[in-house]
XYZ file of C-alpha atoms in Angstrom:
661
model
C -0.008 0.072 -0.120
C 0.883 3.742 -0.868
C 1.953 5.579 2.256
C -0.868 8.282 1.949
C -3.714 5.415 1.837
C -2.267 4.189 4.849
C -1.920 7.814 6.850
C -5.711 8.026 5.690
C -6.144 4.805 7.105
C -4.632 5.993 10.147
C -6.351 9.104 10.675
C -9.844 7.446 10.066
C -8.755 4.748 12.923
C -7.833 7.612 15.053
C -11.223 9.609 14.385
C -13.237 5.875 15.046
C -11.720 5.673 18.643
C -12.775 9.113 19.476
C -16.188 8.899 18.249
C -15.970 5.322 20.210
C -15.330 7.250 23.358
C -18.163 9.917 22.588
C -21.170 7.007 21.289
C -20.648 5.151 24.824
C -21.014 8.249 26.653
C -24.113 8.858 25.301
C -27.442 8.040 26.767
C -30.339 9.463 28.673
C -28.498 8.563 31.975
C -25.465 10.507 30.988
C -24.507 13.494 32.587
C -22.031 14.545 29.559
C -19.169 13.344 27.844
C -15.987 14.449 30.051
C -18.163 14.425 33.296
C -19.186 10.644 32.233
C -15.656 9.516 31.873
C -14.701 11.108 35.561
C -17.492 9.413 37.286
C -17.919 6.100 35.624
C -15.304 4.741 37.595
C -16.492 5.421 40.816
C -20.363 5.123 39.905
C -21.722 1.256 39.992
C -24.781 2.107 38.086
C -23.104 4.145 35.183
C -20.619 1.162 34.844
C -23.336 -1.056 34.674
C -25.033 1.230 31.674
C -21.883 1.198 30.000
C -20.817 -2.770 30.159
C -24.331 -3.792 29.663
C -26.212 -1.362 27.546
C -23.549 1.344 25.719
C -21.214 -1.248 25.022
C -23.300 -3.746 23.272
C -24.736 -0.930 21.238
C -21.441 0.303 20.243
C -19.814 -3.241 19.679
C -22.789 -4.453 16.880
C -22.722 -0.615 15.524
C -19.094 -1.578 14.685
C -19.429 -4.949 13.347
C -22.905 -4.021 11.292
C -21.427 -1.322 9.748
C -17.966 -3.256 8.487
C -20.004 -6.054 7.319
C -22.785 -3.475 5.285
C -19.616 -1.503 3.889
C -18.148 -4.585 3.289
C -21.164 -6.019 1.565
C -21.870 -2.946 -0.597
C -18.064 -3.241 -2.011
C -18.271 -6.669 -2.859
C -21.918 -5.817 -4.253
C -20.375 -3.315 -6.324
C -17.437 -5.305 -7.677
C -20.280 -8.179 -8.863
C -22.156 -5.811 -10.413
C -20.068 -3.288 -11.772
C -22.306 -0.734 -10.651
C -21.204 2.271 -7.809
C -24.729 2.446 -6.826
C -25.155 -0.782 -5.490
C -25.804 -1.693 -2.189
C -28.047 -3.726 0.105
C -30.430 -1.285 0.199
C -30.694 -0.261 -3.732
C -31.077 -3.779 -4.628
C -33.780 -4.480 -2.727
C -31.914 -6.899 -0.395
C -33.035 -5.273 2.891
C -36.935 -4.713 1.762
C -37.131 -8.658 0.600
C -35.361 -9.465 3.915
C -37.677 -7.251 6.150
C -41.127 -8.480 4.453
C -39.946 -11.872 5.177
C -39.411 -11.226 8.853
C -42.737 -9.349 9.053
C -44.323 -12.737 7.314
C -42.571 -14.929 9.668
C -43.872 -12.759 12.744
C -47.373 -12.952 11.913
C -47.905 -16.376 10.328
C -44.832 -18.664 11.748
C -43.630 -16.815 14.884
C -42.349 -19.703 16.218
C -39.904 -20.085 12.951
C -39.137 -16.919 12.824
C -38.284 -16.879 16.214
C -36.245 -20.117 16.477
C -34.417 -19.404 13.056
C -33.909 -15.574 12.665
C -30.874 -15.428 10.335
C -32.500 -18.338 7.936
C -35.837 -16.385 7.966
C -33.646 -13.143 6.802
C -31.616 -14.843 4.205
C -34.583 -16.417 2.712
C -35.784 -12.503 2.117
C -32.549 -11.511 0.795
C -31.781 -13.800 -1.628
C -35.542 -13.616 -2.759
C -35.106 -10.444 -3.586
C -31.030 -10.801 -5.088
C -32.696 -13.492 -7.473
C -35.193 -11.472 -8.719
C -32.965 -8.297 -9.535
C -30.482 -10.249 -11.253
C -33.238 -12.430 -13.110
C -34.941 -9.557 -14.043
C -31.836 -7.783 -15.043
C -30.376 -10.020 -16.862
C -26.931 -10.572 -18.138
C -26.582 -6.826 -18.626
C -25.142 -5.104 -15.863
C -25.819 -1.148 -16.667
C -25.707 0.738 -13.141
C -28.837 2.843 -14.109
C -30.844 -0.248 -15.240
C -29.770 -2.275 -11.886
C -30.573 0.222 -9.809
C -34.089 1.542 -11.134
C -34.661 -2.543 -10.896
C -33.675 -2.724 -7.599
C -36.044 0.622 -6.751
C -38.865 -1.249 -8.111
C -38.236 -4.588 -6.263
C -38.117 -2.217 -2.981
C -41.415 -0.476 -3.872
C -42.732 -4.045 -4.735
C -41.271 -5.581 -1.350
C -42.245 -2.565 1.008
C -45.790 -2.307 -0.623
C -46.522 -5.615 0.554
C -44.871 -5.243 3.846
C -47.231 -2.290 4.335
C -49.994 -4.051 3.672
C -49.431 -6.648 6.163
C -48.398 -4.330 9.034
C -51.903 -2.529 8.703
C -53.632 -5.667 8.823
C -52.105 -7.183 11.605
C -50.962 -4.068 13.480
C -51.294 -6.016 16.963
C -48.958 -8.584 15.713
C -46.346 -6.592 14.216
C -46.410 -3.086 16.584
C -42.780 -4.118 17.802
C -41.261 -3.894 14.753
C -41.677 -0.327 13.487
C -38.537 0.886 15.176
C -36.398 -2.528 14.086
C -38.178 -2.147 10.559
C -36.668 1.105 10.655
C -33.019 0.012 11.621
C -32.188 0.403 15.285
C -28.782 -0.292 17.172
C -30.589 -0.430 20.587
C -29.462 -3.625 22.705
C -30.621 -4.472 25.994
C -27.902 -6.870 26.174
C -24.548 -8.939 24.616
C -27.158 -11.599 23.337
C -27.045 -10.072 19.714
C -23.393 -9.420 19.625
C -22.841 -13.007 20.964
C -24.921 -13.838 17.884
C -23.849 -11.909 15.246
C -19.966 -11.805 15.727
C -18.804 -15.300 14.855
C -21.000 -15.153 11.755
C -19.367 -11.986 10.333
C -15.785 -12.397 11.700
C -15.756 -15.758 9.925
C -17.002 -14.186 6.850
C -14.983 -11.068 6.785
C -11.584 -13.828 7.193
C -12.811 -15.760 4.291
C -13.525 -12.497 2.048
C -9.833 -11.537 2.968
C -8.502 -15.270 1.918
C -10.461 -15.226 -1.452
C -9.683 -11.430 -1.925
C -7.331 -11.769 -5.070
C -9.915 -13.681 -6.536
C -12.067 -10.576 -6.640
C -9.334 -8.524 -8.194
C -9.273 -10.093 -11.490
C -13.120 -9.179 -11.711
C -11.709 -5.312 -12.000
C -10.038 -6.173 -15.351
C -13.236 -7.200 -16.763
C -14.974 -10.404 -17.227
C -13.208 -11.532 -20.652
C -9.478 -10.627 -19.222
C -10.159 -12.575 -15.593
C -11.122 -16.081 -17.902
C -8.160 -14.947 -19.913
C -6.217 -15.053 -16.991
C -7.760 -18.568 -15.726
C -10.113 -17.877 -13.189
C -13.913 -19.197 -12.948
C -15.353 -15.870 -12.506
C -18.798 -17.808 -12.020
C -17.247 -19.667 -8.674
C -15.910 -16.297 -7.912
C -19.155 -13.798 -8.224
C -21.594 -16.761 -6.332
C -19.084 -16.655 -3.496
C -19.152 -12.859 -3.635
C -22.740 -13.011 -3.730
C -23.168 -15.487 -0.849
C -20.776 -13.458 1.436
C -22.600 -10.056 0.701
C -26.109 -11.812 1.348
C -24.957 -13.558 4.145
C -23.256 -10.332 5.770
C -26.399 -8.560 5.002
C -28.758 -11.083 6.435
C -26.820 -11.263 9.911
C -27.148 -7.280 10.266
C -31.065 -7.239 9.534
C -31.582 -10.064 12.056
C -30.131 -7.935 14.630
C -30.944 -4.437 13.933
C -32.829 -4.041 10.996
C -32.516 -2.843 7.915
C -30.163 0.052 7.873
C -29.269 1.667 4.216
C -26.840 3.739 2.738
C -23.375 2.576 4.453
C -22.823 0.210 1.854
C -22.446 2.924 -0.756
C -21.054 5.438 0.811
C -18.418 3.268 2.861
C -16.758 1.694 -0.634
C -16.347 5.430 -2.314
C -14.602 7.035 0.740
C -12.198 4.123 0.705
C -11.528 4.277 -2.669
C -11.146 8.008 -2.612
C -8.506 7.031 -0.099
C -6.531 5.615 -2.894
C -7.184 1.698 -2.184
C -7.491 -0.309 -5.102
C -7.471 -4.096 -4.065
C -9.652 -5.970 -2.244
C -7.688 -6.993 0.690
C -6.822 -3.481 1.655
C -10.436 -2.476 0.725
C -11.980 -4.953 3.075
C -9.735 -3.521 5.848
C -10.677 -0.009 4.792
C -14.369 -0.928 4.558
C -14.252 -2.345 8.379
C -13.386 0.793 9.777
C -14.901 3.084 7.601
C -18.061 1.515 7.666
C -18.012 1.113 11.692
C -17.521 4.468 11.987
C -20.308 6.161 9.554
C -22.515 4.039 11.326
C -21.555 5.261 14.765
C -21.885 8.783 13.676
C -25.200 8.479 12.639
C -25.955 6.754 16.156
C -24.347 9.351 17.633
C -26.393 12.235 15.221
C -29.954 10.377 16.038
C -28.974 10.353 19.981
C -27.961 14.525 19.458
C -31.150 15.132 17.458
C -33.130 13.127 20.090
C -31.411 12.682 23.527
C -35.010 11.642 25.184
C -36.353 9.207 22.504
C -34.892 6.490 20.187
C -34.595 7.300 16.612
C -34.032 4.996 14.031
C -30.168 5.082 12.962
C -31.246 3.441 9.473
C -33.387 6.692 8.673
C -30.075 8.920 9.901
C -28.041 6.881 7.619
C -30.485 7.816 4.517
C -30.581 11.208 5.042
C -26.774 11.780 5.638
C -26.181 9.131 2.581
C -29.010 10.958 0.002
C -26.460 13.556 -0.650
C -24.011 11.153 -1.409
C -25.631 9.468 -3.674
C -27.038 12.687 -5.482
C -23.088 13.320 -5.741
C -22.414 10.290 -7.196
C -25.256 10.619 -9.805
C -24.171 14.350 -10.797
C -20.463 12.229 -11.341
C -22.480 9.964 -13.971
C -23.943 12.843 -15.496
C -21.897 12.315 -18.759
C -22.546 8.455 -18.821
C -26.049 8.831 -18.190
C -26.671 11.332 -20.983
C -27.327 8.336 -23.649
C -29.286 6.462 -21.617
C -33.097 6.054 -22.212
C -34.692 4.597 -25.533
C -37.273 5.330 -27.572
C -40.528 4.166 -26.358
C -42.204 1.335 -28.546
C -45.356 -0.291 -28.438
C -47.439 -2.430 -31.230
C -51.076 -1.573 -32.790
C -53.215 -4.292 -31.817
C -56.478 -2.785 -31.884
C -57.822 -2.029 -35.533
C -61.687 -1.204 -34.771
C -61.638 1.633 -32.426
C -65.119 2.601 -31.925
C -65.810 -1.135 -31.009
C -63.042 -1.459 -28.683
C -63.937 1.637 -26.636
C -67.431 0.833 -26.478
C -66.544 -2.299 -24.700
C -64.229 -0.300 -22.523
C -67.270 2.295 -21.541
C -69.407 -0.779 -21.411
C -66.894 -2.391 -18.636
C -66.218 0.885 -17.073
C -70.328 1.223 -16.460
C -70.828 -2.158 -14.813
C -67.651 -1.400 -12.767
C -69.188 2.059 -11.404
C -73.013 0.289 -10.922
C -71.587 -2.538 -9.265
C -69.189 -0.091 -6.761
C -72.295 1.865 -6.213
C -74.414 -1.232 -5.234
C -71.800 -2.350 -2.184
C -72.089 -1.096 0.909
C -70.193 -2.185 4.071
C -71.758 -5.579 4.478
C -74.169 -6.363 1.813
C -74.974 -5.489 -2.010
C -78.118 -3.463 -3.134
C -80.247 -4.768 -5.831
C -79.809 -3.496 -9.308
C -83.511 -2.110 -9.830
C -83.023 -0.729 -6.306
C -80.478 1.237 -6.968
C -81.970 4.210 -8.924
C -84.335 4.534 -5.557
C -81.213 4.443 -2.911
C -79.563 7.389 -4.961
C -82.674 9.085 -5.009
C -83.578 8.731 -1.312
C -80.845 7.284 0.606
C -78.172 10.178 1.905
C -75.521 8.278 2.807
C -75.315 6.702 -0.923
C -75.404 9.879 -2.634
C -73.016 11.750 -0.348
C -70.761 8.823 0.444
C -70.731 6.181 -1.996
C -71.128 8.095 -4.682
C -68.749 10.652 -4.723
C -66.121 7.447 -3.456
C -66.834 5.866 -6.743
C -66.091 8.877 -8.969
C -63.460 10.214 -7.390
C -61.817 6.797 -6.980
C -62.049 6.797 -11.445
C -60.696 10.257 -11.795
C -57.736 10.239 -9.489
C -56.710 6.906 -11.574
C -57.242 8.813 -14.690
C -54.943 11.573 -13.191
C -52.393 9.256 -12.165
C -51.952 6.957 -15.298
C -51.952 10.580 -17.160
C -49.205 11.385 -14.920
C -47.189 8.242 -15.429
C -47.373 8.575 -19.317
C -46.204 12.174 -19.217
C -43.034 10.978 -16.813
C -42.747 7.565 -19.210
C -42.494 10.270 -22.259
C -40.162 12.578 -20.775
C -37.783 10.164 -19.440
C -38.119 7.806 -22.409
C -38.464 4.681 -20.071
C -41.771 2.588 -19.582
C -40.967 2.029 -15.820
C -40.672 5.901 -15.325
C -43.181 7.132 -12.581
C -43.616 10.438 -10.177
C -43.218 7.396 -7.273
C -39.913 6.611 -9.171
C -38.962 10.338 -9.474
C -39.465 10.811 -5.707
C -42.234 13.632 -6.108
C -44.927 11.300 -4.313
C -41.972 10.607 -1.447
C -41.975 14.433 -0.742
C -46.206 14.716 -0.978
C -46.288 12.009 1.717
C -43.555 13.739 4.297
C -45.338 17.064 4.242
C -49.067 15.454 4.306
C -48.057 13.131 7.042
C -46.174 16.335 9.004
C -49.611 18.001 8.889
C -51.437 14.959 10.020
C -49.208 14.099 12.976
C -47.846 17.353 14.029
C -50.954 19.225 13.593
C -53.720 16.666 14.708
C -55.940 19.269 15.986
C -55.865 21.440 12.047
C -58.981 20.570 9.914
C -58.037 17.851 7.439
C -58.029 20.291 4.582
C -54.246 21.140 5.675
C -53.183 17.604 4.786
C -53.591 17.851 1.019
C -52.339 21.077 1.384
C -49.087 19.569 2.658
C -49.310 16.628 0.005
C -49.026 19.842 -2.870
C -46.390 21.757 -0.795
C -44.314 18.745 -0.364
C -44.800 17.643 -3.903
C -43.829 21.155 -5.849
C -40.672 22.174 -3.554
C -39.520 18.142 -4.432
C -39.764 19.051 -8.010
C -38.057 22.482 -7.595
C -35.200 20.760 -5.803
C -34.758 17.592 -8.261
C -35.038 20.108 -11.369
C -32.881 22.641 -9.844
C -30.043 19.761 -9.441
C -30.766 18.304 -12.624
C -31.189 21.672 -14.669
C -27.672 21.686 -16.020
C -27.555 18.617 -17.587
C -30.893 19.340 -19.281
C -32.928 17.346 -17.561
C -31.240 14.110 -18.472
C -33.844 11.237 -18.210
C -31.566 8.928 -16.104
C -30.016 11.601 -14.065
C -33.637 12.229 -12.939
C -34.485 8.860 -12.143
C -30.996 8.635 -9.564
C -32.123 11.909 -8.272
C -35.449 10.360 -7.797
C -34.162 7.299 -5.540
C -32.603 9.658 -3.546
C -35.283 11.967 -2.634
C -37.498 8.646 -2.160
C -34.687 7.535 0.413
C -34.673 10.893 2.280
C -38.625 10.732 2.272
C -38.939 7.386 3.590
C -36.465 7.705 6.474
C -38.341 10.683 7.503
C -41.451 8.710 7.281
C -39.937 6.313 9.621
C -38.978 8.575 12.054
C -42.467 10.340 12.270
C -44.146 6.874 12.757
C -41.983 5.809 15.274
C -42.434 9.239 17.083
C -46.259 8.994 16.528
C -47.311 5.966 18.231
C -51.038 6.355 18.767
C -51.620 7.881 15.193
C -49.244 5.273 13.127
C -52.407 3.092 11.925
C -54.388 6.410 10.788
C -50.627 7.405 8.786
C -50.024 4.033 7.344
C -53.380 3.913 5.763
C -53.161 7.352 4.199
C -49.493 6.657 2.911
C -50.468 3.005 1.635
C -53.584 5.192 -0.510
C -57.417 5.064 0.682
C -60.063 6.593 -1.314
C -62.038 6.386 2.319
C -63.455 9.889 3.078
C -63.657 11.355 -0.183
C -66.380 13.415 -0.936
C -67.723 15.791 -3.328
C -65.275 18.883 -2.886
C -62.489 16.511 -3.845
C -64.610 15.253 -7.318
C -64.866 19.142 -7.871
C -61.130 19.779 -7.640
C -60.362 16.627 -9.715
C -62.816 18.347 -12.200
C -61.605 21.554 -12.282
C -57.857 20.244 -12.901
C -58.779 17.832 -15.509
C -60.242 20.234 -17.490
C -57.496 22.557 -17.242
C -54.428 20.239 -17.519
C -56.228 17.563 -20.294
C -56.709 20.547 -23.071
C -52.831 21.489 -22.640
C -51.304 17.784 -23.149
C -53.893 17.333 -26.398
C -52.852 20.886 -27.767
C -48.892 19.947 -27.247
C -49.442 15.615 -28.231
C -47.723 16.133 -31.247
C -44.302 18.114 -29.707
C -44.598 15.490 -26.708
C -44.418 12.718 -29.423
C -41.410 14.044 -30.746
C -39.806 13.989 -27.354
C -39.942 9.801 -27.049
C -36.790 10.309 -29.223
C -33.362 11.391 -28.489
C -32.601 14.363 -28.022
C -30.375 14.817 -30.939
C -33.614 13.779 -33.039
C -36.097 16.378 -31.044
C -33.513 19.345 -31.557
C -32.933 18.574 -35.483
C -36.720 18.559 -35.752
C -37.149 22.242 -33.876
C -38.426 20.789 -30.109
C -36.328 22.596 -27.555
C -36.052 19.169 -25.975
C -34.885 20.856 -22.017
C -37.887 23.333 -22.229
C -40.336 20.488 -23.132
C -39.172 18.141 -20.940
C -39.328 20.957 -18.007
C -43.163 21.601 -19.208
C -44.031 17.993 -19.174
C -42.399 17.091 -15.813
C -44.501 20.147 -14.348
C -47.598 18.866 -15.926
C -46.835 15.677 -14.454
C -46.155 16.637 -11.136
C -49.234 18.615 -10.665
C -51.575 15.910 -11.559
C -49.385 13.295 -9.390
C -49.851 16.118 -6.473
C -53.142 16.706 -6.354
C -53.912 12.649 -6.521
C -51.649 12.314 -3.307
C -53.119 15.355 -1.956
C -56.838 13.642 -2.062
C -56.111 10.079 -1.464
C -52.455 9.187 -0.297
C -49.520 7.509 -2.249
C -50.897 5.042 -4.455
C -48.201 3.582 -6.487
C -48.047 1.344 -9.882
C -51.248 2.937 -11.765
C -48.989 5.408 -13.362
C -46.429 2.342 -14.007
C -48.757 -0.272 -15.441
C -51.767 1.935 -17.262
C -49.905 3.817 -19.641
C -47.445 0.356 -20.957
C -50.884 -1.820 -20.881
C -52.160 1.303 -23.533
C -49.052 1.549 -25.595
C -48.870 -2.426 -25.897
C -52.445 -2.090 -27.486
C -52.655 0.894 -29.637
C -48.929 1.822 -30.193
C -46.562 4.761 -28.928
C -48.431 7.768 -30.482
C -49.668 10.306 -27.627
C -52.909 10.901 -28.854
C -53.978 7.273 -29.562
C -52.543 6.426 -26.027
C -53.768 9.240 -23.690
C -57.629 7.987 -23.730
C -56.710 4.502 -23.218
C -54.406 5.324 -20.547
C -56.895 7.570 -18.539
C -59.479 4.943 -18.666
C -57.237 1.889 -17.865
C -56.108 3.882 -14.858
C -59.857 4.788 -13.863
C -60.756 1.308 -13.959
C -57.633 0.126 -12.166
C -58.485 2.119 -9.446
C -62.103 1.633 -8.853
C -61.719 -2.058 -9.158
C -59.191 -1.548 -6.154
C -61.614 0.722 -4.196
C -64.207 -2.194 -4.513
C -62.057 -4.874 -3.623
C -60.680 -3.564 -0.849
C -64.401 -2.871 0.864
C -65.512 -6.292 -0.407
C -62.640 -8.651 0.498
C -62.647 -7.756 4.422
C -65.848 -6.093 4.575
C -66.869 -4.346 6.857
C -63.004 -3.748 7.297
C -61.765 -1.826 4.904
C -58.298 -2.764 2.746
C -56.680 0.362 1.655
C -56.884 0.861 -1.985
C -53.225 1.463 -2.681
C -52.419 -2.055 -0.878
C -54.973 -3.913 -3.661
C -53.291 -1.758 -6.650
C -49.949 -3.090 -5.753
C -50.846 -6.502 -5.388
C -53.129 -6.256 -8.522
C -49.978 -4.616 -10.347
C -47.255 -6.785 -8.950
C -47.282 -9.679 -11.063
C -47.447 -7.589 -14.314
C -44.555 -5.343 -13.256
C -42.394 -8.261 -12.328
C -43.193 -9.349 -15.867
C -42.821 -5.803 -17.414
C -39.095 -5.604 -15.664
C -37.983 -8.609 -17.171
C -39.596 -7.939 -20.762
C -38.067 -4.306 -20.836
C -34.745 -5.413 -19.565
C -34.263 -8.219 -21.981
C -34.886 -6.157 -25.054
C -32.586 -2.918 -23.789
C -29.997 -5.783 -23.739
C -30.072 -6.834 -27.080
C-alpha cells in the first residue's frame, strides 16, 4: 500500500476511536462526555450502563457498519455498479418482508431461526433483481430495477403491517434500523458469523481483484468468474442478512463507505476490506451519535439517519455519472393491436359502467339490488353523500395517475418511469404526514395542502439540481432514488415518534379513497379540465420528445424546455392525486404500458386509453378493498400493489431483455 492511503487509514482509525468514546458516553442517563468519563470508574450504576447497554450497542454498531460496508463493496464489484448496495438492490426490503411474514404467520419459526428467515428474504430479492436485469449490468438499469423491487416488497410489507397491526407492533422501530441492545445476545449471535465471513473474504480477496479487469480478461487469466461471483454474492447476502436479523435494515452505509475507501487510494480488495471495516463502522457510529443528539429523550431509527446523511452522497454520484447517463433512455415502442377503435372503446365504456354500478351497489356488508339502486341514489343520503363521490373520485384519480405516468414515461423515455420513481410522491407524503401528525387539531384540509407543498418543493429541488444537465432522463431517476430514500427515512422517524397515530398514517401512506367527498370531485374535475386540453394541444411535440434529444433538436423542439414543461404537468397531476387519496403507486406505471401495447406509442391514441385503464384499475381496487374483508376495509393502494406486482415483474423482465440486445 502507498503511504498516503496508509496515513488516511490511520487518521480514520484515530477518528473512529474518538467517535467510539463519544458514542459510549451518550445515553439518557449520561451527564456529558467529560463528566461521564470522570464518574464512570466510581459509579457502579454508570458502569453497569456502560458494560451492559452502551458497549453492546457500540460493538454491534461496529460489526454492522463493517458488514454492510464490505457487502456493498462486493456487490459493487460483482455488478460493476457504483450505486449497488443491499438497500438499492432490494435485499433489505426482501429480508424485512420475510421477517414480517414469519412474525405474523409462523412466529415460532421466525423466533427460532431469524437468520434463515432474513437470508431467505435477501436471496429472494437478489434473485429477482438479477433475473430481471439479465446479463446486462448497466448501473442505472440495476438501480432502477432494485428500486422497483424495493417498492414491491415495501408495499406488501405495509399491507401486512396494516392488516396485522397487533402482531407487528414491536417491529416499527426495528424495521427502520436501530442499534438499541438490552444485553450482549445480539453481539454474541452476530460476531462469529461476521468475523468468519470477513476472514473468508480476506482469504479469497485476490479473486475479486481479477473481476476489476473485466470478465473476458479474468477468464483469459484462468479465473473461474462464476465461482468468484457466487462467493461474492453469498458473502454479501449473508453479511446483510445477519445485520438485518439483529439491527434491522440500515441503508446507505454500503454505498458511501466503499466510495470513501476508493477515494482514499485503496484499489486491492484485501486492503479495501480492511478499510471498509473501519470506515463502515465509523459511519454507522456517527449516524447513531447524530440520531441521539437530535433526540436525547427517545430512540430514533439509525437507519433513517443514515439515509438522510447518505442521500446527498447518492446525488453527488448521480451528478458524477452525468456524462454516461446522457445516452441512457431509448425510444418507447408499442404495437398497434386494436383495429376497430369504436367497438373497442364501446366495450371499455360498457365495462367501466358495470364497474361503477357494481361499486355503487356495494355498501359495507351487502349489495343493493340493481332495480333498487336508482331509488337508493334518490332517497338514501348516505349513498349520495359518501358512496357516489367515492366511486367517481376513485375513477378520476386513477385517470390522473395514469396521465401523470404517461407524461413521465414520455419525458424519461422509460416505460418504468413514474412520479413515485422520481421521488415526488415521497416528498408529498412527508409533508402530508407532517401536517397529519404534528398539527393533529388542524382541519383535515391541511393534509392535501401539505401534500401539494411537498410535491412541488421536491420537484423544484430535483429540477434545480438537474437543470445543468438539461433534465437528462436517467439523472432524474437517480435523483428520484435519493429523494425517495430521504422521504422514506423521514416518514420512518415520524411513524416511530407518533405511536398512537401510526395506524392512521399508514392507512393514508398506502393510499385510501375512504372519506373522499364532492369537494374532492370538484377539485379533480377543474384540474382535469385545465390540464388535459394542454396535453392534447402539445401532443405532437410530446411525441417528438419520446425520441433521442438529437432527433428532437433536429425537428426544431427545445428538448430541455419541453421536458421541464411535461414534468411540471405530470407532477401537478400526481400532487393532486396524493393530496386527495394518499400515495397509490403502480397505476402510473401500468396503465400507460398496457395502453402502449394495444394502440402503439402515439400520444393521442395513448392518452384516452391510458386514462380509462387507470380509472378502471383504481375503481376496481377500491371495490375489492371494501369487499374482501368487509366490513373492514383494505386501502386501495395495497390492492393496486397486489394487482400490479405480477404484471410489473413481467414488464421489468421484458424491458431489460429488450434493452440488453
